[in-house]
mmCIF file of C-alpha atoms in Angstrom:
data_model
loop_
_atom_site.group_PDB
_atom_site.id
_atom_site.type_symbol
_atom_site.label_atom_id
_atom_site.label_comp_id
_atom_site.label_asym_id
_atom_site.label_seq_id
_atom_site.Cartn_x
_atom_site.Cartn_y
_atom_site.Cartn_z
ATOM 1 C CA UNK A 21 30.641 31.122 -54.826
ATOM 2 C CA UNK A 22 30.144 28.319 -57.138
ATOM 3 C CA UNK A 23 28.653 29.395 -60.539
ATOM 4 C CA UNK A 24 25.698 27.936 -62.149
ATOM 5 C CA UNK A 25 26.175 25.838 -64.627
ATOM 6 C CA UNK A 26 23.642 26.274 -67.725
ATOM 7 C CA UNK A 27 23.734 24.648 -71.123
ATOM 8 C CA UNK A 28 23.058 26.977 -74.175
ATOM 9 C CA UNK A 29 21.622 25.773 -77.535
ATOM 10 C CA UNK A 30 22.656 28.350 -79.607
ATOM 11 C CA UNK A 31 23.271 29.597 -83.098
ATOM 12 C CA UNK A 32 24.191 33.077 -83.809
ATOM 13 C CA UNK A 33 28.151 32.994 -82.202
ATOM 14 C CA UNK A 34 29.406 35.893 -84.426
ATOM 15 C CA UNK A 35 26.845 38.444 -82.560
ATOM 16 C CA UNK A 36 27.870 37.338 -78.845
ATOM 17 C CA UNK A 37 31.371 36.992 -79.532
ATOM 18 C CA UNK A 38 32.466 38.526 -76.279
ATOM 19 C CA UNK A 39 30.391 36.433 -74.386
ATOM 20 C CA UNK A 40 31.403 32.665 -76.009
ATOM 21 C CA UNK A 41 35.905 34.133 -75.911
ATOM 22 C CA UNK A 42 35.166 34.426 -72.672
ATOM 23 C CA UNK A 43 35.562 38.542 -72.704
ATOM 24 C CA UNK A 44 31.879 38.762 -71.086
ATOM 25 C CA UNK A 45 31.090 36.913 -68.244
ATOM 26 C CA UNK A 46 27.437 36.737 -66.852
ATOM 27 C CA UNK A 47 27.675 36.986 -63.244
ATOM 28 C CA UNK A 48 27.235 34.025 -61.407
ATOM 29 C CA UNK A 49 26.975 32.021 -64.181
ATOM 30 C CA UNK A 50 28.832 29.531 -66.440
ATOM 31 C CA UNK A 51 27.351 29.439 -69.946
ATOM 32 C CA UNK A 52 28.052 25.755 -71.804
ATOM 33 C CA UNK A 53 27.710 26.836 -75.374
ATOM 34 C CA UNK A 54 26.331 23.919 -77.753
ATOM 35 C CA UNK A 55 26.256 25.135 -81.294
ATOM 36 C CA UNK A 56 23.920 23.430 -84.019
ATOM 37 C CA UNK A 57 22.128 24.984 -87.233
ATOM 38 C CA UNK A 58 19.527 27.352 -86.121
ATOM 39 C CA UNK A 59 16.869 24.993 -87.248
ATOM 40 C CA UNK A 60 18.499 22.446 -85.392
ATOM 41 C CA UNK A 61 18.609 24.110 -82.252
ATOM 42 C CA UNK A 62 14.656 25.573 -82.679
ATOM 43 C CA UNK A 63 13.301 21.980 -83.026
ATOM 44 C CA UNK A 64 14.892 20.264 -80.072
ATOM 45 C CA UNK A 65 14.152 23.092 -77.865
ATOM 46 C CA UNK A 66 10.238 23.455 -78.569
ATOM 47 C CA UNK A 67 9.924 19.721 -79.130
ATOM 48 C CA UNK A 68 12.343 18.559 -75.960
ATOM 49 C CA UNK A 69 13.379 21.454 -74.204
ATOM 50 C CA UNK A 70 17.065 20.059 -74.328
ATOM 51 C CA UNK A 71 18.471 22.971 -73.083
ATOM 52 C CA UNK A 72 18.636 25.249 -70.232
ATOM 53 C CA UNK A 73 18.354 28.411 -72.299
ATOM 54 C CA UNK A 74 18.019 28.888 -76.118
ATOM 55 C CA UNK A 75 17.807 31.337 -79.130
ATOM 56 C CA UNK A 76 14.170 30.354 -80.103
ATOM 57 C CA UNK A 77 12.370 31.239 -83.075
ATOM 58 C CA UNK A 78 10.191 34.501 -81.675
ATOM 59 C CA UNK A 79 6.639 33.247 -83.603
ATOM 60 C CA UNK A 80 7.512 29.465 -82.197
ATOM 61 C CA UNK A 81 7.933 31.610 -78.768
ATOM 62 C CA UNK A 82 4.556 33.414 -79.470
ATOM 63 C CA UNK A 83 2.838 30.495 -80.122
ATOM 64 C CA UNK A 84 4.080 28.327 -77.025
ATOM 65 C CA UNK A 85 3.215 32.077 -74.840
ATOM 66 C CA UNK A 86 -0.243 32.111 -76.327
ATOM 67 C CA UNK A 87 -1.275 27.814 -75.540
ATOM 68 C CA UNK A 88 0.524 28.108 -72.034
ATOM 69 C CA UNK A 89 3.580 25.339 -73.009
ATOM 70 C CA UNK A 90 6.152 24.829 -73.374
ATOM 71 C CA UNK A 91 7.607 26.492 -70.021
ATOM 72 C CA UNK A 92 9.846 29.078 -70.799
ATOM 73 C CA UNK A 93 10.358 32.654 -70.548
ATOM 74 C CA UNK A 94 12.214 35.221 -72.865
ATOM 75 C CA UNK A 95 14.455 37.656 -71.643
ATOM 76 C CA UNK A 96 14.378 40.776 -74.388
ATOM 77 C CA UNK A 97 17.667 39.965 -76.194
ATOM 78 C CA UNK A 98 17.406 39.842 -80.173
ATOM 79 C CA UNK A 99 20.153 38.034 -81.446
ATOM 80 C CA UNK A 100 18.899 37.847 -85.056
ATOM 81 C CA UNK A 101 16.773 40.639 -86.616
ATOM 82 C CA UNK A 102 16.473 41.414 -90.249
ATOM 83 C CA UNK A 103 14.017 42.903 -92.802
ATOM 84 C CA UNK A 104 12.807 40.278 -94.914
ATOM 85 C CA UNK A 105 11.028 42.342 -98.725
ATOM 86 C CA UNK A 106 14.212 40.065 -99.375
ATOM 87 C CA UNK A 107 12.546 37.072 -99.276
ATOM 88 C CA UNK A 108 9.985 36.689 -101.440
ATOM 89 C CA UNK A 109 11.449 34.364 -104.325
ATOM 90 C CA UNK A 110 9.399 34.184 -107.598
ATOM 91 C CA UNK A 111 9.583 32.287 -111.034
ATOM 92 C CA UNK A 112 10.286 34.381 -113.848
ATOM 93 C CA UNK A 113 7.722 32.736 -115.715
ATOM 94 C CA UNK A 114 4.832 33.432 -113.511
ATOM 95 C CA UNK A 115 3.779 36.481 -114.095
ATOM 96 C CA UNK A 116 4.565 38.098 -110.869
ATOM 97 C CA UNK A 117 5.732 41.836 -111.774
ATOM 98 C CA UNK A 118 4.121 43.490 -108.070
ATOM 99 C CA UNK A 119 3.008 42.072 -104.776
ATOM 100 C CA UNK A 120 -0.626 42.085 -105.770
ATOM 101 C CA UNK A 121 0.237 39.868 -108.456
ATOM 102 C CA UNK A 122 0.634 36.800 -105.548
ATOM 103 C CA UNK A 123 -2.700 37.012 -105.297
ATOM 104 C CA UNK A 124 -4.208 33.272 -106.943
ATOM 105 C CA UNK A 125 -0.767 32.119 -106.916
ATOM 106 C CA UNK A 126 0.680 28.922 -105.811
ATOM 107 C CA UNK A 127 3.518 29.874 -102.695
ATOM 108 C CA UNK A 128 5.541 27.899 -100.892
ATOM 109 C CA UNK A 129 6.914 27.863 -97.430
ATOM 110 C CA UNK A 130 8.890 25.776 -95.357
ATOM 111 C CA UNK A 131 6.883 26.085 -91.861
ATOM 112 C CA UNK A 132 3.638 28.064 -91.538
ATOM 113 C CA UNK A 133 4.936 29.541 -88.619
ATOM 114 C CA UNK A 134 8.257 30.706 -89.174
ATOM 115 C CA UNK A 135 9.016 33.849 -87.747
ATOM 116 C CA UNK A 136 10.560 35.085 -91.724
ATOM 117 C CA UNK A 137 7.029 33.941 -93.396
ATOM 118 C CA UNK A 138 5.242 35.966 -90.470
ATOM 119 C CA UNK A 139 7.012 39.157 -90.905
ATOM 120 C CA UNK A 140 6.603 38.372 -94.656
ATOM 121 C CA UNK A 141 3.400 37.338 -94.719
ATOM 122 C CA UNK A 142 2.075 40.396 -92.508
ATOM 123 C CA UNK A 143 4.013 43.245 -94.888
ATOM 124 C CA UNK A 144 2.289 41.701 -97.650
ATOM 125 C CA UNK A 145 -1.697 41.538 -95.974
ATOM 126 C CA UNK A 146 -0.598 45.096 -94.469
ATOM 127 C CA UNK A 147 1.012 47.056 -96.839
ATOM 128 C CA UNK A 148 0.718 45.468 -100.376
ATOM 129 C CA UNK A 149 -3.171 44.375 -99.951
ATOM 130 C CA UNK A 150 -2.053 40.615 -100.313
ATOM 131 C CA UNK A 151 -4.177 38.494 -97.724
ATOM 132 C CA UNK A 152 -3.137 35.257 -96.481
ATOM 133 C CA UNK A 153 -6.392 33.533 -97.402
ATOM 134 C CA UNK A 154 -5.763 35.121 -101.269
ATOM 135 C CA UNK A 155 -2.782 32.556 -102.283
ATOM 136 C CA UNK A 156 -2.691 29.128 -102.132
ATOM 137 C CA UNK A 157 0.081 27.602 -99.809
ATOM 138 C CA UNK A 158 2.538 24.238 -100.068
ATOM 139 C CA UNK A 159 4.742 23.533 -96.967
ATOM 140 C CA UNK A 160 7.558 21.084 -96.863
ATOM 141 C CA UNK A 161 11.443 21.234 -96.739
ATOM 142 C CA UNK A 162 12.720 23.635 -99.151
ATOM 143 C CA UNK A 163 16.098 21.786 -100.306
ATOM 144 C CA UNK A 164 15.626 18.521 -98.477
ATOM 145 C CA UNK A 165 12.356 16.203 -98.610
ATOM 146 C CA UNK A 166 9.718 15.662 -95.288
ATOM 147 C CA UNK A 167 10.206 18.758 -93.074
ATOM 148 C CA UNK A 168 7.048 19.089 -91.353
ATOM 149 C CA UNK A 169 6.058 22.195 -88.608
ATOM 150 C CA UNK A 170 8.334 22.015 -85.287
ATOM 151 C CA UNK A 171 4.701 23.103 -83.800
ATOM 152 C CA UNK A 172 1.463 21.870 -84.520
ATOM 153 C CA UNK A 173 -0.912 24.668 -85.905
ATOM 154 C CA UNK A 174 -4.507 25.174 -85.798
ATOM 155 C CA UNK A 175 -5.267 27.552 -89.120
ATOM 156 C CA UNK A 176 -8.587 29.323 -89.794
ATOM 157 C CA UNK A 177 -10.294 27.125 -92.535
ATOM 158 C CA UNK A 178 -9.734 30.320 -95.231
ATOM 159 C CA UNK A 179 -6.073 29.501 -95.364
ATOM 160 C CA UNK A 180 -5.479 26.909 -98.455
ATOM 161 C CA UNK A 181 -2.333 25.049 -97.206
ATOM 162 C CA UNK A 182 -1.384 21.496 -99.031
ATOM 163 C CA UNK A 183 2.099 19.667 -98.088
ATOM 164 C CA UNK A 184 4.573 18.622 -100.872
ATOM 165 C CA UNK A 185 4.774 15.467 -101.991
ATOM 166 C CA UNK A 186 7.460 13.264 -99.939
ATOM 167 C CA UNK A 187 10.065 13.418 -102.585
ATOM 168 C CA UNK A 188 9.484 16.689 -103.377
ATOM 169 C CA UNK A 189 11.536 19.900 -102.569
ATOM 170 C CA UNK A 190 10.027 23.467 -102.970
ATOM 171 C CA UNK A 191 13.593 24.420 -104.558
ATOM 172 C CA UNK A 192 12.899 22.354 -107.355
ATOM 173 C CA UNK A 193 8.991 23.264 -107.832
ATOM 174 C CA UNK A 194 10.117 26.966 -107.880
ATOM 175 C CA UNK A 195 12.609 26.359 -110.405
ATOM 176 C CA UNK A 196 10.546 24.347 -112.296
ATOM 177 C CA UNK A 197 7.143 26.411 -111.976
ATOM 178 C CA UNK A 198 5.167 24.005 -110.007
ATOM 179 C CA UNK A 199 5.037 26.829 -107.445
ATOM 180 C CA UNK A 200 4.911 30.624 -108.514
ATOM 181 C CA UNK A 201 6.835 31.782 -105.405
ATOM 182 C CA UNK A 202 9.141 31.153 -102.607
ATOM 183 C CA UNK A 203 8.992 33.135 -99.244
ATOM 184 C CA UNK A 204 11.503 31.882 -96.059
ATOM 185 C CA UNK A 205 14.571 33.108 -94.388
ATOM 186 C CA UNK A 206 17.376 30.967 -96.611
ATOM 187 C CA UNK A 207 17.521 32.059 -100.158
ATOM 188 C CA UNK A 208 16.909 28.274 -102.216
ATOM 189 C CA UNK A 209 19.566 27.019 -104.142
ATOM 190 C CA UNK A 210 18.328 27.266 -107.224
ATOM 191 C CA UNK A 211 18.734 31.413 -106.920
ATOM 192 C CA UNK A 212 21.999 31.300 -105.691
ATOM 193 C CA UNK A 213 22.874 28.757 -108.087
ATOM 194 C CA UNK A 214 21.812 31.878 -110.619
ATOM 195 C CA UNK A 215 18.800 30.135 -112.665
ATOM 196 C CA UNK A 216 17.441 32.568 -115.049
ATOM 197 C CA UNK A 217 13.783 30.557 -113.532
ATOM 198 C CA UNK A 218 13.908 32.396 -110.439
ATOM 199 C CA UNK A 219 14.655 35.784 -109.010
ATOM 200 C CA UNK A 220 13.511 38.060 -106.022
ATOM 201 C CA UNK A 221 10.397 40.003 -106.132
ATOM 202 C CA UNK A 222 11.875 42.567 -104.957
ATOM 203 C CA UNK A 223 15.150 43.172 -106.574
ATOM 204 C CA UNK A 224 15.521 46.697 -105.060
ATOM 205 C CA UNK A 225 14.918 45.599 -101.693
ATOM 206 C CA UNK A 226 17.530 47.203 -99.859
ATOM 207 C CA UNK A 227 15.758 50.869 -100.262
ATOM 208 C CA UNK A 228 12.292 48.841 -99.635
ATOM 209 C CA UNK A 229 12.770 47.901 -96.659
ATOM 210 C CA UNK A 230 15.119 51.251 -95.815
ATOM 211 C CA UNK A 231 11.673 53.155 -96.710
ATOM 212 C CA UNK A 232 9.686 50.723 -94.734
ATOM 213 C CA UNK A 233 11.288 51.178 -91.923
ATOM 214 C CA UNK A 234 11.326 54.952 -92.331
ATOM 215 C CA UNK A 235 7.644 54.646 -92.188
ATOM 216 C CA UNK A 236 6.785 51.912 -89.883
ATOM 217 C CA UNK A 237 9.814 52.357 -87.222
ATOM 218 C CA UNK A 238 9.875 48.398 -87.428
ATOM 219 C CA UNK A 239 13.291 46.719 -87.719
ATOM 220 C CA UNK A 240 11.893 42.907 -87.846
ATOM 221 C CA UNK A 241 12.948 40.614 -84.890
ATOM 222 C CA UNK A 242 13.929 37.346 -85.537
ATOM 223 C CA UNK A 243 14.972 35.369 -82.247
ATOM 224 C CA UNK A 244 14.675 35.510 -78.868
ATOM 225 C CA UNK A 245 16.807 34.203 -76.047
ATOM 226 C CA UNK A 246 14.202 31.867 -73.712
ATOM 227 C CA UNK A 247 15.290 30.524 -70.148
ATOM 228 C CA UNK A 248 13.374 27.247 -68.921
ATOM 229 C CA UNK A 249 10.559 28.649 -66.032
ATOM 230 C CA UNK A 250 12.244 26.141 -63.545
ATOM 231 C CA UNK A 251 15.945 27.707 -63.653
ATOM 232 C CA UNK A 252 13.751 31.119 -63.034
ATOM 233 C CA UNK A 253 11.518 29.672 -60.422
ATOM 234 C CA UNK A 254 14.967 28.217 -58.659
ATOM 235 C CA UNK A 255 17.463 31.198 -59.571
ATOM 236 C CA UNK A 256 15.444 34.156 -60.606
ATOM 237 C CA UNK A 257 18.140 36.131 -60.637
ATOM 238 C CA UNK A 258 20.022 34.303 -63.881
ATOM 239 C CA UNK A 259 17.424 36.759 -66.350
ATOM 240 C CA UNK A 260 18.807 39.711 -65.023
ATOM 241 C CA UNK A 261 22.208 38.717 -65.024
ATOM 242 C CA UNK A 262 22.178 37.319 -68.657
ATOM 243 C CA UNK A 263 20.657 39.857 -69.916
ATOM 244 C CA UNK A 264 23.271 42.383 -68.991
ATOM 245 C CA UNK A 265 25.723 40.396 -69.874
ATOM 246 C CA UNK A 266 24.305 40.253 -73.548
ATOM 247 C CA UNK A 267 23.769 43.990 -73.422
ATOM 248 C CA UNK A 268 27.815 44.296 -72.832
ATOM 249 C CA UNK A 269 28.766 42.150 -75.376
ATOM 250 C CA UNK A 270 26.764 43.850 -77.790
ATOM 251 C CA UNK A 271 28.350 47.106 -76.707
ATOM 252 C CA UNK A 272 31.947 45.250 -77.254
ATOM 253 C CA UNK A 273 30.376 44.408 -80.647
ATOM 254 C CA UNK A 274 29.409 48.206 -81.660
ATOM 255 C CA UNK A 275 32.807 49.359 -80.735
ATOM 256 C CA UNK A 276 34.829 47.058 -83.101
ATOM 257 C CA UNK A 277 32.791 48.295 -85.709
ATOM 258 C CA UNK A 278 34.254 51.313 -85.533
ATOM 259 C CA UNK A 279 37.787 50.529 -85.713
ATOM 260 C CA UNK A 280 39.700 51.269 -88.630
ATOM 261 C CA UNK A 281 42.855 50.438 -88.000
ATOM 262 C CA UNK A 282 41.724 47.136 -89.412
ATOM 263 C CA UNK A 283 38.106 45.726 -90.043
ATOM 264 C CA UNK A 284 36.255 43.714 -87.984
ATOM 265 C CA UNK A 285 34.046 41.627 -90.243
ATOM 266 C CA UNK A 286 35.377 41.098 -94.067
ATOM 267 C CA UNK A 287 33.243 43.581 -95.476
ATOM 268 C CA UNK A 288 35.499 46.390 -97.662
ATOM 269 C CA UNK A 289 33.138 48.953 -96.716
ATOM 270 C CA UNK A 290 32.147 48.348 -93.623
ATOM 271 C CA UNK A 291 32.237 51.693 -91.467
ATOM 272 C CA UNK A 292 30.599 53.673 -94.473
ATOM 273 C CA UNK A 293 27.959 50.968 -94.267
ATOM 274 C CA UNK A 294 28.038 51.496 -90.631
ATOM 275 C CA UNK A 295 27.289 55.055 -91.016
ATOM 276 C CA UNK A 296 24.425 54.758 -93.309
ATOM 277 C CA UNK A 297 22.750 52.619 -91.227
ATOM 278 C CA UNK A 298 23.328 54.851 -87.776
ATOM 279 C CA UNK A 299 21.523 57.869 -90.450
ATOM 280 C CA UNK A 300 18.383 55.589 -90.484
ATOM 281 C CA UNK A 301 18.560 53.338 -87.427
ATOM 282 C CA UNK A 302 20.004 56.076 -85.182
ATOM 283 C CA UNK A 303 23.175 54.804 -82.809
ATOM 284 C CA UNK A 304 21.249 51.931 -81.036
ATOM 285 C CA UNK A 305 21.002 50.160 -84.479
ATOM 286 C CA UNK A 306 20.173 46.685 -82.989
ATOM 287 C CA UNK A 307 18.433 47.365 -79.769
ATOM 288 C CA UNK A 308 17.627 45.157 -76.524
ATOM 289 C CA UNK A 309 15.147 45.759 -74.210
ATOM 290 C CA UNK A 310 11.279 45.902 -74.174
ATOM 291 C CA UNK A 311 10.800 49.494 -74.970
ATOM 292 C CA UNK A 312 13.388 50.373 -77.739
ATOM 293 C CA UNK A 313 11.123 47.421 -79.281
ATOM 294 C CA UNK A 314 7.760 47.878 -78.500
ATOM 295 C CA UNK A 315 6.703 48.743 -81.678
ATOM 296 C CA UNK A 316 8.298 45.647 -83.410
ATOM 297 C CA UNK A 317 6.744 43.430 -81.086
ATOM 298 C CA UNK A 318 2.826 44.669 -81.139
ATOM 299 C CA UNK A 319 3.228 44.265 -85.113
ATOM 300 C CA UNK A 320 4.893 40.684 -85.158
ATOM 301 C CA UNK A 321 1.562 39.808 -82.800
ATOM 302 C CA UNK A 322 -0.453 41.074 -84.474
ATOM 303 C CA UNK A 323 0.326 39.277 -87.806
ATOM 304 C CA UNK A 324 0.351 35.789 -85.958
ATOM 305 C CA UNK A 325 -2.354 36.704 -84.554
ATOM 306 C CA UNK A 326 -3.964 37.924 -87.998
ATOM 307 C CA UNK A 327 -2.344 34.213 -89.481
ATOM 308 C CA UNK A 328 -4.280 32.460 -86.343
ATOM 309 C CA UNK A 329 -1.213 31.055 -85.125
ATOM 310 C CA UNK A 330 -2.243 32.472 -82.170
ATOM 311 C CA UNK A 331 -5.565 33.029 -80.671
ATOM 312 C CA UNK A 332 -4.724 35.796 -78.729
ATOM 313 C CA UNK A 333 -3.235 39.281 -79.070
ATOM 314 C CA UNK A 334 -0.819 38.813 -75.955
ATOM 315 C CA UNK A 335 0.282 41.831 -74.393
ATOM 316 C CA UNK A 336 4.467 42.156 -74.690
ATOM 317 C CA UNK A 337 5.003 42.954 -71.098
ATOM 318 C CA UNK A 338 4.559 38.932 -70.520
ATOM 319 C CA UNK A 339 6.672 37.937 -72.932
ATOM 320 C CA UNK A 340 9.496 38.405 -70.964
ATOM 321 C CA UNK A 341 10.943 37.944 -67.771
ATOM 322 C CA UNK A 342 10.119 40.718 -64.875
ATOM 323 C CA UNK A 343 13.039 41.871 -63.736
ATOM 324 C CA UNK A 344 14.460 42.409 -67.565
ATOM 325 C CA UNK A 345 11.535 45.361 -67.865
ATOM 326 C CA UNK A 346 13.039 47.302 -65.526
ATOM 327 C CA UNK A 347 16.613 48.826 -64.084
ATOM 328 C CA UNK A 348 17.862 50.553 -61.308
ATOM 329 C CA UNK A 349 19.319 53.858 -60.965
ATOM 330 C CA UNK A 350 21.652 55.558 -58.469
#
């Protein structure tokens, strides 16, 4: 039988490792793997749908789900997840000590609707009292000039967003105090660069967001893995099929994290690491599938939904593809 042949725009290699060497094989399929910056990869798939299948941004996902385009479905695969207290970036000298002291202050972003600000901004409306009406926003590329939103977003008229100026960069208005804050997924320059202008808000964050998900249950999903609706509508069977094959190479994944003989990512303590997190994440530390999720999901649509990115609260079974929601048994 002659596989199918499916171009995928992808980002994260390191997490499907088994899958791009070749150890994991979907069946029936052959997977052409084109690999660009995440950002990269987000914009030509919601503005072109380039590719066959794609990690996606989950809020640009929600967004497309909730206006009925573009036309393509999710299977529940997570590629990139992460709690994000450690993104909030603020200047030293504005007077930011605690969340609540965002409130009035001038914050920039790089997209509205990025799935990191989302998560971001909901912890702070949720759980810190900070709404998104109570700061003042300015979009635009954060170390390069003129990045505008991959989607076009209809805001209530309570949320204060300006764009930068065409020059302008929201690393350098952080640094310089133009802007009080930063919030995104890549930490700007100017931090790593270690000005004494800028620092995280939360400079503990590890055991914040340890605590917050001890509370909540909520690891924060980043990505999702989105097939175009006419390779469904012509093979429905590829969902299925891909999605087990990304549930085995994650398994391949968890296993060479626990070999000691010799380390499978260059981190010196990696399997004590590994251990801590299995004491607060449990064995299934990065879990596929709709139900291991659920939770996750409701409260990342709910806060786009709270943002008005989207004007519905959509229900999470029809996020994804049918026949991922369910398995068989013998």
């Amino acid at each position: 039988m002659k596989k199918l042949s499916l171009s995928f725009g992808c980002w994260d290699y390191d997490r499907i490792r088994p899958l791009v060497d070749g150890s994991v094989n979907p069946e029936g399929i052959e997977l052409n793997w084109l690999n660009m910056p995440v950002e990269e990869t987000f914009f030509r798939m919601m503005r072109h749908q380039e590719f066959d299948v794609a990690e996606l941004s989950l809020s640009s996902y929600l967004i497309a789900k909730d206006r009925g385009f573009p036309n393509f479905t999710a299977i529940p695969v997570f590629m990139s997840r992460m709690f994000r207290h450690s993104g909030v970036y603020i200047n030293t000298h504005s007077g930011i000590k605690e969340p609540k002291d965002l409130i009035g202050k001038r914050i920039g972003i790089p997209e509205y609707q990025l799935t990191a600000c989302v998560w971001i901004r909901g912890i702070l409306n949720n759980y810190y009292g900070v709404k998104q009406s109570d700061v003042e926003w300015f979009m635009g590329g954060e170390e390069t000039p003129g990045r505008v939103e991959k989607v076009k977003v209809d805001l209530p008229p309570d949320i204060n967003i300006h764009p930068i100026g065409e020059h302008e960069t929201l690393n350098e208005l952080l640094e310089s105090g133009e802007i009080d804050a930063f919030i995104g997924p890549r930490a700007p320059s100017s931090f790593l660069k270690g000005s004494p202008n800028v620092k995280r808000l939360f400079t503990e964050y590890a055991s914040v967001e340890q605590e917050f998900y001890r509370q909540t249950g909520i690891f924060p999903i980043m990505h999702v893995v989105a097939i175009k609706d006419e390779i469904l509508k012509q093979h429905p069977w590829v969902a299925q099929n891909l999605f087990q094959a990304f549930v085995e190479a994650k398994n391949i994944v968890y296993e060479g994290f626990k070999q000691t003989a010799a380390l499978k990512v260059t981190v010196p303590w990696l399997i004590p690491e590994l251990e801590r997190t299995k004491e607060i994440l449990g064995e299934d530390f990065w879990p596929y599938g709709l139900e291991k999720n659920r939770k996750t999901l409701e409260a990342v649509i709910q806060y786009s939904y709270e943002d008005g990115l989207i004007k519905n609260k959509l229900n999470v079974e029809d996020l994804f593809a049918k026949s991922t929601l369910e398995e068989y048994r013998i």
